[in-house]
Amino acid sequence: MIAPVLPPFLDLGGTAVFALSGALLAARLNQTFVTCAFFALLTGVGGGSVRDALLGVPAFWLRDFWVAPVILITALIAWFIPRKWWQGRDSWLEWADAMGLALFSTLGVAKALAFDVAPFPAIILGVVTGCVGGIVRDVIAGVPSILMRPELYVTAAALASSLCGIMLLLGMQQGWAMAIAALAGFVLRGAAMVWRIELPAYSKEVPD
C-alpha cells in the first residue's frame, strides 16, 4: 500500500488550524510568544510526530519545507492580532478543527497500514494522529483535556479512523476511503457541536 499524501492546501490548512488552536490557548493564558509558538508547534504536529515515532520513521514535518514556517506564521498571527478580534469566531474555528481532526485521523490510519501495521493498532494510530497534539497541549497548559470531557471529539476521530481502515482493508481506492471516512468523522463531530451530543458519564448509581 502506498503511503497517503493529502493535497497541500488540506495538509497545511489542517496543520495551521491545529496550530492556531494551540497558539490561542497560550494567548488566553497570557503566556509569552515563545510559549505561543511552542503550543502552536505541539498542537500542529504533535499527533503526527507521535505516530511517526511509533512507526520508526522520521517525523513528517522534518522533511517538509512548509510545515514549520506555516506554524510560525500562525503563531505570529495569533500573537499580534488583538484577542478581542477572535471573540465570536470560535464557531468557524471549531468547524475547521473538526475537518482537520477527521482528515488527519484518516491520514494516520492509512499511513500506518502502508507501513504494514496490524489493522487495530493502525486505527489507534489514526486516533493518535488526530488527537494527541491537543491532548498534550492541554496537559501542559493545565486545562481539562479533551479526554476528560464528554463531547464527541475522540469518538469522531475513532469513527473516521475505523471506517478508513475497514474500507482500505476491503480494497477500496485510498483517496475514496479517506474522503468518505473523513466526511463521516466530520459529520459526527459537527452533529455533536450543533446538538450538544455527549457520551454518558460513568455512574455507580443504579437506576430505580
XYZ file of C-alpha atoms in Angstrom:
208
model
C 0.000 0.000 0.000
C 1.318 3.463 -0.911
C 1.774 5.943 1.947
C -1.009 8.561 1.692
C -0.482 12.226 0.907
C -3.096 14.916 1.452
C -3.422 17.774 -1.061
C -1.077 20.550 0.138
C -3.882 23.020 0.847
C -5.644 20.476 3.095
C -2.451 19.296 4.755
C -1.065 22.739 5.542
C -4.533 24.162 6.193
C -5.323 21.498 8.774
C -1.923 21.936 10.387
C -2.464 25.702 10.565
C -5.875 25.299 12.216
C -4.484 22.934 14.842
C -1.525 25.279 15.388
C -3.869 28.239 15.756
C -5.847 26.480 18.481
C -2.633 25.924 20.412
C -1.406 29.484 19.936
C -4.741 30.965 21.006
C -4.754 28.860 24.163
C -1.345 30.279 25.108
C -2.618 33.795 24.370
C -5.679 33.286 26.570
C -3.348 32.165 29.381
C -1.303 35.374 28.936
C 1.869 33.498 28.020
C 4.949 34.733 26.136
C 5.388 34.413 22.380
C 7.824 31.526 22.955
C 5.051 29.597 24.703
C 2.605 30.619 21.988
C 4.896 29.276 19.251
C 5.627 26.101 21.222
C 1.931 25.388 21.741
C 1.311 26.014 18.035
C 4.043 23.550 17.076
C 2.959 20.972 19.636
C -0.664 21.072 18.562
C 0.063 21.280 14.851
C 2.442 18.329 14.535
C 2.224 16.522 17.885
C -0.101 13.710 16.836
C 1.692 13.018 13.561
C 5.071 13.104 15.294
C 3.998 10.514 17.870
C 2.586 8.343 15.075
C 5.804 8.536 13.061
C 7.908 7.811 16.150
C 5.867 4.645 16.766
C 6.259 3.705 13.103
C 10.021 4.189 13.358
C 10.234 6.808 10.601
C 11.358 10.482 10.639
C 8.619 12.857 11.743
C 6.746 14.018 8.654
C 7.352 17.725 9.204
C 11.137 17.381 9.371
C 11.268 16.811 5.603
C 8.548 19.249 4.598
C 9.848 22.746 3.935
C 6.498 24.465 4.568
C 5.167 22.972 7.811
C 7.416 24.800 10.292
C 7.084 28.226 8.566
C 3.287 27.865 8.403
C 3.163 27.080 12.126
C 5.419 30.042 12.973
C 3.330 32.400 10.838
C 0.180 31.088 12.502
C 1.674 31.746 15.943
C 2.620 35.284 14.886
C -0.922 35.923 13.654
C -2.405 34.706 16.925
C 0.086 36.752 18.926
C -0.215 40.132 17.151
C -3.936 40.219 16.382
C -5.830 41.577 19.422
C -7.616 38.904 21.421
C -10.987 40.623 21.060
C -10.808 40.007 17.275
C -11.027 36.266 17.884
C -14.095 36.605 20.108
C -17.166 35.435 18.261
C -15.075 33.466 15.775
C -14.815 30.335 17.892
C -17.539 28.712 15.824
C -15.723 28.630 12.485
C -12.505 27.651 14.238
C -14.301 24.671 15.771
C -15.652 23.638 12.355
C -12.226 23.934 10.773
C -10.757 21.957 13.661
C -13.400 19.259 13.119
C -12.380 18.920 9.479
C -8.694 18.750 10.412
C -9.438 16.139 13.053
C -11.280 13.916 10.582
C -8.720 14.309 7.789
C -5.656 13.668 9.931
C -7.273 10.653 11.589
C -7.792 9.020 8.193
C -4.280 10.026 7.133
C -2.871 8.377 10.253
C -4.538 5.013 9.759
C -3.754 4.951 6.036
C -0.085 5.678 6.693
C 0.070 3.038 9.417
C -1.435 0.405 7.110
C 1.041 1.428 4.405
C 3.798 0.504 6.864
C 2.199 -2.931 7.450
C 0.862 -2.156 10.916
C -1.849 -4.589 12.037
C -5.405 -3.256 11.467
C -6.452 -2.440 15.043
C -3.175 -0.740 16.054
C -3.344 1.168 12.754
C -6.777 2.508 13.710
C -5.388 3.551 17.098
C -2.565 5.402 15.327
C -5.203 7.226 13.313
C -6.810 8.468 16.524
C -3.373 9.372 17.868
C -2.665 11.435 14.756
C -5.856 13.432 15.134
C -5.963 13.917 18.906
C -2.646 13.580 20.716
C -1.288 17.048 19.884
C -4.300 18.700 21.520
C -4.237 16.339 24.479
C -0.568 17.014 25.258
C -1.125 20.761 24.795
C -3.960 20.749 27.329
C -1.976 18.710 29.843
C 0.981 21.120 29.662
C -1.356 24.110 29.902
C -3.086 22.634 32.939
C -6.570 22.810 31.422
C -9.141 19.987 31.120
C -8.113 17.703 28.279
C -10.460 16.619 25.518
C -10.135 13.135 27.017
C -11.735 14.431 30.210
C -14.726 15.998 28.501
C -17.872 14.112 27.393
C -18.075 15.783 23.967
C -17.700 13.632 20.857
C -14.165 14.548 19.796
C -12.013 11.464 20.195
C -15.086 9.442 19.207
C -15.288 11.305 15.892
C -11.599 10.612 15.274
C -12.181 6.945 16.086
C -15.085 6.760 13.630
C -13.076 8.338 10.798
C -10.053 6.168 11.518
C -12.054 2.941 11.806
C -14.068 3.492 8.632
C -10.966 4.398 6.662
C -9.113 1.331 7.909
C -12.010 -1.004 7.129
C -12.509 0.369 3.627
C -8.802 0.195 2.829
C -8.633 -3.401 4.033
C -11.627 -4.215 1.809
C -9.679 -2.917 -1.173
C -11.258 0.493 -1.720
C -9.127 3.076 -3.503
C -7.172 5.077 -0.932
C -8.414 8.525 -1.896
C -12.071 7.500 -1.784
C -11.660 5.640 1.508
C -10.048 8.641 3.167
C -12.610 11.079 1.775
C -15.659 9.029 2.829
C -14.256 8.276 6.279
C -13.217 11.890 6.864
C -16.705 13.065 5.884
C -18.265 10.622 8.368
C -15.997 11.785 11.191
C -16.667 15.431 10.323
C -20.440 14.901 10.280
C -20.355 13.182 13.689
C -18.234 15.945 15.210
C -20.450 18.588 13.611
C -23.625 16.932 14.891
C -22.128 16.818 18.383
C -21.352 20.543 18.238
C -24.784 21.528 16.894
C -26.947 19.309 19.112
C -24.580 19.037 22.098
C -24.351 15.265 21.822
C -22.205 13.836 24.604
C -21.114 10.429 25.821
C -22.772 9.261 29.061
C -20.572 9.507 32.139
C -19.906 6.516 34.369
C -22.057 6.364 37.459
C -22.100 3.931 40.349
C -25.732 4.760 40.947
C -28.115 2.002 39.914
C -31.250 3.479 38.348
C -34.518 2.646 40.080
